[in-house]
Short mmCIF file of C-alpha atoms in Angstrom, two decimals:
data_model
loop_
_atom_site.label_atom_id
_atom_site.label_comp_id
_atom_site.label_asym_id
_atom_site.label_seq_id
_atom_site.Cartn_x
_atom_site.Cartn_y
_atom_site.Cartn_z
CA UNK A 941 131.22 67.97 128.18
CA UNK A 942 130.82 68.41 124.40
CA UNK A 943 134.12 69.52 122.87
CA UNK A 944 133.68 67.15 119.82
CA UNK A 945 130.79 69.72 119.28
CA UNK A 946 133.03 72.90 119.26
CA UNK A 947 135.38 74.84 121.59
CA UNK A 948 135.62 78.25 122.27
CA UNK A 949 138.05 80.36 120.76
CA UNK A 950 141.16 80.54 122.59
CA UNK A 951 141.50 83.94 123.30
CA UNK A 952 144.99 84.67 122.12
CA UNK A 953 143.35 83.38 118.47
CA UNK A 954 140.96 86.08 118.76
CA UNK A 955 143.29 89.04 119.70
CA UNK A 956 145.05 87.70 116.45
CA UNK A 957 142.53 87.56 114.40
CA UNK A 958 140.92 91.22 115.54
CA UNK A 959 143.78 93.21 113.31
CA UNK A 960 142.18 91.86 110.28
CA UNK A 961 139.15 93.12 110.61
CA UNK A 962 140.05 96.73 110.98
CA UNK A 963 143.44 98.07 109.61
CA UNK A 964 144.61 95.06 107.83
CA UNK A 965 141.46 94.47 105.58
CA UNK A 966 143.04 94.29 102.32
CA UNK A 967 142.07 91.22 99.75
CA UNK A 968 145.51 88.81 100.22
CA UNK A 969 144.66 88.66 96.13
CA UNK A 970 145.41 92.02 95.44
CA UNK A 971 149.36 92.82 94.13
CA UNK A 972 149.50 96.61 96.11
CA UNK A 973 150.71 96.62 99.77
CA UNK A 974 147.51 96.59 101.25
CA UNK A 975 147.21 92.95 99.88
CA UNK A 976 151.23 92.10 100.62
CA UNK A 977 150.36 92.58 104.35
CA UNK A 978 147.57 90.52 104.56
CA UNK A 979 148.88 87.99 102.30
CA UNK A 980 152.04 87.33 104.04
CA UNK A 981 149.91 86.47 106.95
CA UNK A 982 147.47 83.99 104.93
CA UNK A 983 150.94 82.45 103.97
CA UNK A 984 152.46 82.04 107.46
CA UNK A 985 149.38 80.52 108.79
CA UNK A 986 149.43 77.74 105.98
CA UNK A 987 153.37 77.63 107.76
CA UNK A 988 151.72 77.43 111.38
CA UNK A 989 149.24 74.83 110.16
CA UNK A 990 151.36 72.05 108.03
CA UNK A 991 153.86 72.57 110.59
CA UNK A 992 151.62 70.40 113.19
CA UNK A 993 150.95 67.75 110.83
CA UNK A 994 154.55 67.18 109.31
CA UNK A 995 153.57 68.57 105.97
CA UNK A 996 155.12 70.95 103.55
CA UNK A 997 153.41 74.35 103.45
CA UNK A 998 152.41 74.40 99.55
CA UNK A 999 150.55 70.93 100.44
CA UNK A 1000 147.84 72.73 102.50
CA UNK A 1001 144.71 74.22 101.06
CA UNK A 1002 142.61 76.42 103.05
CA UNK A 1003 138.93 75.80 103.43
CA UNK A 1004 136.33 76.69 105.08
CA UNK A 1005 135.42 73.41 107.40
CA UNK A 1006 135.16 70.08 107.36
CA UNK A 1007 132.26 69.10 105.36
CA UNK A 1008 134.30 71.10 102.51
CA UNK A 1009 137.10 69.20 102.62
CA UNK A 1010 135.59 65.71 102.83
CA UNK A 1011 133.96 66.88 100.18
CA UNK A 1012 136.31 68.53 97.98
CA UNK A 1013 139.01 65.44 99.13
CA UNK A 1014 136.08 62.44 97.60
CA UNK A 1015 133.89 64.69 94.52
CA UNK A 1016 137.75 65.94 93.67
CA UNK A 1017 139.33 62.45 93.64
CA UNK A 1018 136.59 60.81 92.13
CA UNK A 1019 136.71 63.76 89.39
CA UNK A 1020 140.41 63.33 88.42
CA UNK A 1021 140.90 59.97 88.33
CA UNK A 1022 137.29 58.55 86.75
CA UNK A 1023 139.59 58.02 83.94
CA UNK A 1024 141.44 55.13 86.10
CA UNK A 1025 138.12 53.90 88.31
CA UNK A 1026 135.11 54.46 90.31
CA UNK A 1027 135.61 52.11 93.12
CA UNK A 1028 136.15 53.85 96.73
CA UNK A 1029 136.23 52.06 100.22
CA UNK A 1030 135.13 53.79 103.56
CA UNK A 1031 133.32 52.71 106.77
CA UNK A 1032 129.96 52.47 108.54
CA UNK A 1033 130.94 54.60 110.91
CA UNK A 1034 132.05 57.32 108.77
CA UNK A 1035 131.11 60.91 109.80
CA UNK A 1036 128.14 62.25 107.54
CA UNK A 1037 130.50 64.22 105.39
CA UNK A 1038 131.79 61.32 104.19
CA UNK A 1039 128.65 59.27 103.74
CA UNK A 1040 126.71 61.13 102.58
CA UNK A 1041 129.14 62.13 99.98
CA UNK A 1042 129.75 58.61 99.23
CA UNK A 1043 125.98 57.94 98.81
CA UNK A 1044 125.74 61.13 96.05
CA UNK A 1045 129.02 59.49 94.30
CA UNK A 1046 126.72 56.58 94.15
CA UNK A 1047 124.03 58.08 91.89
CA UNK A 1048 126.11 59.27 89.63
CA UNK A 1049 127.69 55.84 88.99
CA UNK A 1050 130.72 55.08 92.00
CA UNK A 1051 130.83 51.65 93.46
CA UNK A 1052 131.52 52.36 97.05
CA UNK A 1053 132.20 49.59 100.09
CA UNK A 1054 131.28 50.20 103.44
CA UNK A 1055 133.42 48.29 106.03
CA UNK A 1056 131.32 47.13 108.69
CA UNK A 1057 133.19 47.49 112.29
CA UNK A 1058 133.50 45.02 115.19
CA UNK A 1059 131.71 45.74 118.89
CA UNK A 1060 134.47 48.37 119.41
CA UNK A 1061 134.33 50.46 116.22
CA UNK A 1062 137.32 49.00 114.67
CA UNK A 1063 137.36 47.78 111.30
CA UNK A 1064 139.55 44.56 109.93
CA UNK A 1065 142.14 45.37 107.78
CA UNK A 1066 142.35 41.95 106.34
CA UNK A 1067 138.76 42.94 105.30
CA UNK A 1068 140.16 46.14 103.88
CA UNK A 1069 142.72 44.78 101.92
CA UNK A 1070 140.58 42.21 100.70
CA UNK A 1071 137.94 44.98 99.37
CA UNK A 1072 140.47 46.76 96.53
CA UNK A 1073 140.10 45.81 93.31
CA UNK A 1074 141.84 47.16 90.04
CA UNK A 1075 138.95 50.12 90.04
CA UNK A 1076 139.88 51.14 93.22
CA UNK A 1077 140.74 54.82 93.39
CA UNK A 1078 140.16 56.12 97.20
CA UNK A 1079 140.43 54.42 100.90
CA UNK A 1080 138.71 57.17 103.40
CA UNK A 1081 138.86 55.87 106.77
CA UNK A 1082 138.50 58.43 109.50
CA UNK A 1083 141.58 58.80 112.20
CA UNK A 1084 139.44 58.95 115.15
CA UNK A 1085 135.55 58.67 115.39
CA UNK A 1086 133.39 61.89 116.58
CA UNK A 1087 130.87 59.62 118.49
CA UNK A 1088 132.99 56.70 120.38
CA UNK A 1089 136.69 58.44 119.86
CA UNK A 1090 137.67 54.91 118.34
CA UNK A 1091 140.97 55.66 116.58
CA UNK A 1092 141.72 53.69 113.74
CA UNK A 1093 144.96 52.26 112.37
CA UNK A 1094 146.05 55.38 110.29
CA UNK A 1095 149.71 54.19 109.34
CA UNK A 1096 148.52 50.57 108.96
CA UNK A 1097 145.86 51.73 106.08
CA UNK A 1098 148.32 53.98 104.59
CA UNK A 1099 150.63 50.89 104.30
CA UNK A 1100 148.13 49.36 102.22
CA UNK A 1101 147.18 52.50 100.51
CA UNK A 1102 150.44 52.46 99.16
CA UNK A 1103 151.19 48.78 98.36
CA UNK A 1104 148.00 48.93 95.95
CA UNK A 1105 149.01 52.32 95.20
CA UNK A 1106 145.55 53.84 96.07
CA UNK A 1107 144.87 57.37 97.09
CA UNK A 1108 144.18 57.49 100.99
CA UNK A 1109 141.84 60.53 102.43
CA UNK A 1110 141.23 60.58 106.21
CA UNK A 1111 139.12 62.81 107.84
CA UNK A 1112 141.57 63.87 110.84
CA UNK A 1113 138.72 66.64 112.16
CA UNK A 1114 138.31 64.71 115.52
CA UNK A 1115 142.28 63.92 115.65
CA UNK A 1116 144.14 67.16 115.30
CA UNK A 1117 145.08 69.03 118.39
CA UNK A 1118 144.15 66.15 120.33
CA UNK A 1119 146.81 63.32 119.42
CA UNK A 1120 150.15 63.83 117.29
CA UNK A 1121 149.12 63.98 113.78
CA UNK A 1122 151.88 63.04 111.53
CA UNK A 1123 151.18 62.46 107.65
CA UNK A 1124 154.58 61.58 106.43
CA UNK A 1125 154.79 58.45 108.81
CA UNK A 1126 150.84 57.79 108.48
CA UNK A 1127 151.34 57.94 104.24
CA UNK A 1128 147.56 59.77 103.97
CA UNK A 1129 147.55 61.73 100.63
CA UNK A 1130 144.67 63.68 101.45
CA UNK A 1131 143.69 65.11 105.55
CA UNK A 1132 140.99 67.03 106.68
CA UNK A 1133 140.74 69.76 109.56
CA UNK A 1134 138.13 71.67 110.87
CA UNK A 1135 139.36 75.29 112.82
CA UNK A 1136 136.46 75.34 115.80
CA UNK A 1137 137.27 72.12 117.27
CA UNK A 1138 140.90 72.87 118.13
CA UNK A 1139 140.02 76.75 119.49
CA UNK A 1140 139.89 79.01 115.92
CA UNK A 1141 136.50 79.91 115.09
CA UNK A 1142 133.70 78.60 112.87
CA UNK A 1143 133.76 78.69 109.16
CA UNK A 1144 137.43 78.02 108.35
CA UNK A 1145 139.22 74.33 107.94
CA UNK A 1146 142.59 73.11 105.67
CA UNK A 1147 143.05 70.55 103.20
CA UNK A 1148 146.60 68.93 103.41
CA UNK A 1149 146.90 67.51 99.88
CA UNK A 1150 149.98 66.15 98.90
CA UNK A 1151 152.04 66.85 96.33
CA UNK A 1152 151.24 65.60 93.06
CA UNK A 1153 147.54 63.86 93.99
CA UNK A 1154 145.63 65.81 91.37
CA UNK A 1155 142.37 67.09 92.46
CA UNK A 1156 139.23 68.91 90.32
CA UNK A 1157 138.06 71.68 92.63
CA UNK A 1158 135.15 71.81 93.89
CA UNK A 1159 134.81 75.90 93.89
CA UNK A 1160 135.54 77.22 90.74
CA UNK A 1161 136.72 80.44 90.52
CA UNK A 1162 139.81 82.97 90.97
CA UNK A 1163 143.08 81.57 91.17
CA UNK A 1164 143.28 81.16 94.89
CA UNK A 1165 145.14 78.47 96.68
CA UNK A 1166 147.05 77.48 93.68
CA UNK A 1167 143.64 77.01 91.71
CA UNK A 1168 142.49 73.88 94.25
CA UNK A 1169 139.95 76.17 96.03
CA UNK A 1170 138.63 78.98 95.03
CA UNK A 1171 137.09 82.51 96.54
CA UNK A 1172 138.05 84.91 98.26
CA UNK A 1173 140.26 84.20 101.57
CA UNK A 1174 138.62 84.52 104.89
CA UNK A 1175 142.02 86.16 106.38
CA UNK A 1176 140.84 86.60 109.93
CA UNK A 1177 139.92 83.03 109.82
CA UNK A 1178 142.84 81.79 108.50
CA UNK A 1179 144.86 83.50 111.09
CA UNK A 1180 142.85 82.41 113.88
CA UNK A 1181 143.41 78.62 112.47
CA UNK A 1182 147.05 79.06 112.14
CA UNK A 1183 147.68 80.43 115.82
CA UNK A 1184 145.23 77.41 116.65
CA UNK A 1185 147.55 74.98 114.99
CA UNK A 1186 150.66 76.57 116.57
CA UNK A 1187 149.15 76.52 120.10
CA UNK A 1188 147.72 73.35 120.00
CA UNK A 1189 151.08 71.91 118.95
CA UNK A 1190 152.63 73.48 122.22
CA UNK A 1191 152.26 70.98 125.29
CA UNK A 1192 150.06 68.49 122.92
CA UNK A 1193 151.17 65.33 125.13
CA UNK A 1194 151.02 66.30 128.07
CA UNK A 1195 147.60 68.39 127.41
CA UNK A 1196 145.89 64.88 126.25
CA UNK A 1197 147.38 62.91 129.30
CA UNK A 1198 145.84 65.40 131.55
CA UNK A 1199 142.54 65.51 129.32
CA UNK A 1200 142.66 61.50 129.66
CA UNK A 1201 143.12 61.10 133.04
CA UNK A 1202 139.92 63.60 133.74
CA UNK A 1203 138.04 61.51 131.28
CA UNK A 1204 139.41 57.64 132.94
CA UNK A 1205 138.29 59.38 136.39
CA UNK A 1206 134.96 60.01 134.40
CA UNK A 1207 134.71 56.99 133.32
CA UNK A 1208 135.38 55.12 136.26
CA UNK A 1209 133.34 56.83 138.28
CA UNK A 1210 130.07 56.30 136.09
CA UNK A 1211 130.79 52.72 135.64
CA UNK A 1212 131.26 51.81 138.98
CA UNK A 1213 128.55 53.69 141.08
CA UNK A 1214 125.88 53.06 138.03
CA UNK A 1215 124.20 49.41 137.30
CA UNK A 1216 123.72 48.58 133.94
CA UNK A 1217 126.49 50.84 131.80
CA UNK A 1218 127.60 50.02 128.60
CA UNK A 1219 131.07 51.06 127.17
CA UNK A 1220 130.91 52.33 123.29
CA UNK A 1221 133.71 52.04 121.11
CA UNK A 1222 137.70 50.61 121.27
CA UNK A 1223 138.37 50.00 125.36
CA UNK A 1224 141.70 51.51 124.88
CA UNK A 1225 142.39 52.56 121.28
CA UNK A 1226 140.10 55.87 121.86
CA UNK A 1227 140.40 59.79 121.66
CA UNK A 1228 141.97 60.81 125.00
CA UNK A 1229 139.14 62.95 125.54
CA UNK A 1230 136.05 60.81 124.57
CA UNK A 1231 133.77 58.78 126.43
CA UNK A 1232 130.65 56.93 125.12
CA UNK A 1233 128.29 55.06 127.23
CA UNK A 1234 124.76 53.76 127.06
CA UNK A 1235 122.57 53.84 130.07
CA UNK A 1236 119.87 50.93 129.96
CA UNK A 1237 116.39 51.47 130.72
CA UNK A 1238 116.64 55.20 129.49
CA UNK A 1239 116.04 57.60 126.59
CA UNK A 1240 119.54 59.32 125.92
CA UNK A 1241 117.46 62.75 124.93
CA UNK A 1242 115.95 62.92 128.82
CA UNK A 1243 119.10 62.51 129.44
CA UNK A 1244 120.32 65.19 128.05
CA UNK A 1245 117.32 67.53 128.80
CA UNK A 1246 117.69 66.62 132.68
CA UNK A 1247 121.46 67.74 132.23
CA UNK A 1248 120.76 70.68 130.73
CA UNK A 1249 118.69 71.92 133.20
CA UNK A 1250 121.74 71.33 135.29
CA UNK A 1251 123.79 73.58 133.51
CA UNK A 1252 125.73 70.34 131.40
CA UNK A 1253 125.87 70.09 128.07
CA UNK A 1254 127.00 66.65 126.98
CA UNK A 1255 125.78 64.64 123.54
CA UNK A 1256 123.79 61.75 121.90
CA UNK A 1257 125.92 61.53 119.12
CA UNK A 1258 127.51 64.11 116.26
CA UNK A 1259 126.18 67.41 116.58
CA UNK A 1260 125.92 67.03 112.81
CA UNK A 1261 123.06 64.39 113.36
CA UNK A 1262 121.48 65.01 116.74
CA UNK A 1263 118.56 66.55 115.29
CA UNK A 1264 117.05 62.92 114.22
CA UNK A 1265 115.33 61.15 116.05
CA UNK A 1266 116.74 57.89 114.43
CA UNK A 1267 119.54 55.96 116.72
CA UNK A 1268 123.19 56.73 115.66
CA UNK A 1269 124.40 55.00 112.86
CA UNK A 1270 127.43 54.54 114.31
CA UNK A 1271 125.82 52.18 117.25
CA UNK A 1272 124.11 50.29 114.47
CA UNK A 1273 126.72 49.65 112.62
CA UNK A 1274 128.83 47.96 116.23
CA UNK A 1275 125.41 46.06 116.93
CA UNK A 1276 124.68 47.86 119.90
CA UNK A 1277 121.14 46.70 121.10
CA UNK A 1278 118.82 49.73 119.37
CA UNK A 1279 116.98 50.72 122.94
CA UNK A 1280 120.98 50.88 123.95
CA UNK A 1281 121.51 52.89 121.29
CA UNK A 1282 118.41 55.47 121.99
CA UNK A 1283 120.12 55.71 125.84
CA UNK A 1284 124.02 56.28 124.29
CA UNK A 1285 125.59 59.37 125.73
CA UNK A 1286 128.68 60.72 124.75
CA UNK A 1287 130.74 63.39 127.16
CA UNK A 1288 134.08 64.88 125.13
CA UNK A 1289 136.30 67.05 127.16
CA UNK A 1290 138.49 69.74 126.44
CA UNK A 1291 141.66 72.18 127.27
CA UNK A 1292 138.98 74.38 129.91
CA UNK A 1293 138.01 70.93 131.79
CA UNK A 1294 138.76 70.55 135.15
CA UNK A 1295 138.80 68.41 138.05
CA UNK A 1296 135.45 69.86 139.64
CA UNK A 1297 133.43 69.25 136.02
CA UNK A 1298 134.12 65.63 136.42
CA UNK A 1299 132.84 65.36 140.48
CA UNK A 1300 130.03 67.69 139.53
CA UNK A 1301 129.23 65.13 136.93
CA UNK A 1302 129.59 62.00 139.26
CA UNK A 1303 127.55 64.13 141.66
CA UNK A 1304 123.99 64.58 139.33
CA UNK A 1305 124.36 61.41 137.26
CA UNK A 1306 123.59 58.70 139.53
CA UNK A 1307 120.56 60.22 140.44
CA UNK A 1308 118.98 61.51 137.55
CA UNK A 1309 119.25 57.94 136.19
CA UNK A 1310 117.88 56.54 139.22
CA UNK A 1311 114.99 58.57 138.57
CA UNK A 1312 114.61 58.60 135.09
CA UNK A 1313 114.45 53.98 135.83
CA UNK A 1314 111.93 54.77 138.14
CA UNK A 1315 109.73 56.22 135.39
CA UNK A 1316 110.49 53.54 132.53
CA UNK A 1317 108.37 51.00 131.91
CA UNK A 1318 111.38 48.98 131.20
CA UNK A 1319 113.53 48.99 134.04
CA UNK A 1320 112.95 44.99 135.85
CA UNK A 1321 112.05 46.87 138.94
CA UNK A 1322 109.30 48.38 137.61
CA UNK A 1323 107.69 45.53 136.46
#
């Protein structure tokens, strides 16, 4: 119940990516065959991987996660066009990639705007529009939030991205493999990806970039990925993300509607056999796989410790953040109550959930939160 954690590897990505670790080990750099080989296969995985998003092959750059990108997509921007401003819009609810980027941009002298977000994650473009000014150089707006699954509206923002003709960067980690990703029709200049949450291993993301938005790398180096990143290419990697992308284009729709109807039955269930639930995030604008939901009278974390012990792994936010003991900026920043906040759970599901993960679910929940009231101090029938 935490694939916006990770997912495993999908096993035909590892027998793919086993090759190039043995006999095909050669640097894709190098001009003799034993660099051809591997080369031709860094090159038809940047094929497998702009192929899902509607993008032109030369337009992706291979990294090696998220963070990198989000990085490389706002300290590059920022970089090449300080000459024409230093003015960059984003959210509250922003994964930490992104904020915490913006926040270093703002020592070293960017103005940045965060749009605040409604009760259900969603941000006003009226409010958006209204933000740009001449210095304006970058929108970054997430396409679909790691913590509530609120998507946002992608092809609206890049509307507006292009009527002020400002650059547009969304961080599409969360989206791709899950909905269809498109970024001719959503006009984003810059897209982010992260390889272990669609089933290729850790360590290796892309960078769609496209054509003509100039970027300062972040790496400097070799020549590698036409001198936007460099270093040497992790080949295995990159081959494992490719089949990823391929694979998780296969089926896509119909994979989410059964990954959606699992998490509605979820959802349903919880609500309507527990007393005081809250929904988080966008009631119907949401990941198909993505449920959020804050249990009053409880700590999320004994939660999550009495579900472990059942063999569940589930969430109380981004795994990027879970180690603070501060409530989720995300729930802050939709005005959830803060003791709400501290009891906010979030279940993700994925391609290996099944029918019998969501009854065991329904089966250990209603109890351990019965018990866990019992012990608050809180709960009205305690008192």
């Amino acid at each position: 119940m935490d694939y916006n954690a990770t997912t495993p590897v999908r096993p035909e990505v590892v027998e793919a990516m086993l090759p190039f670790y043995r006999e095909h080990f050669g640097n894709p750099s190098s001009v003799h065959w034993a660099g051809r080989m591997v080369s031709g296969a860094v090159e038809k995985a940047r094929e497998q991987v702009a192929k899902l998003i509607n993008a032109a092959p030369a337009e992706i750059v291979f990294t090696s996660c998220g963070s990198e990108g989000d990085n490389l997509a706002l300290k590059g921007t920022v970089e090449a066009l300080k000459d024409k401003g230093n003015h960059i819009i984003t959210t509250a609810v922003e994964h930490p990639a992104v904020l915490n980027t913006c926040e270093f941009l703002e020592k070293i002298g960017c103005e940045v705007t965060y749009l605040p977000v409604d009760a259900g994650g969603m941000i006003d473009l009226a409010q958006l529009e209204a933000a740009i000014t001449e210095k304006t150089i970058l929108i970054s707006v997430m396409w679909g939030n790691n913590e509530t699954g609120t998507i946002f509206p992608i092809e609206e923002i890049g509307a507006i991205a292009r009527k002020y003709k400002v650059r547009f960067h969304t961080d599409a980690v969360q989206a791709v493999g899950k909905l269809p990703v498109d970024v001719q029709k959503a006009g984003v200049d810059l897209l982010v990806i992260s390889g272990h949450k669609i089933g290729a291993p850790k360590g290796v993301g892309a960078m769609y970039v496209r054509r003509g938005a100039r970027m300062v790398p972040l790496i400097h180096g070799g020549h590698q990925e036409r001198n936007r990143r460099a270093g040497t290419h992790n080949v295995a990697g990159i081959v494992g993300l490719g089949l990823a992308c391929e694979l998780a284009g296969q089926g896509l729709e119909e994979s989410a509607a059964r990954i959606k109807a699992l998490r509605d039955k979820l959802e349903r269930g919880i609500l309507e056999n527990i007393p005081d639930v809250k929904l988080n995030g966008h009631p119907t604008q949401r990941l198909p796989n993505t449920l959020n939901v804050s249990f009053a009278y409880i700590e999320g974390e004994s939660l999550l410790l009495n579900f472990d012990m059942k063999g569940v792994a589930a969430s109380s936010g981004s795994a990027c953040t879970s180690g603070s003991l501060e409530p989720s900026h995300v729930m802050g920043a939709m005005g959830v109550d803060v003791a709400l906040a501290h009891s906010s759970t979030r279940f993700s599901l994925g391609p290996d959930s099944s029918e019998e993960d969501v009854d065991y679910i329904l089966e250990i929940l209603p109890p351990i939160v019965a018990r866990l009231r019992e012990m608050s101090p809180l709960y009205p029938g305690n008192k």
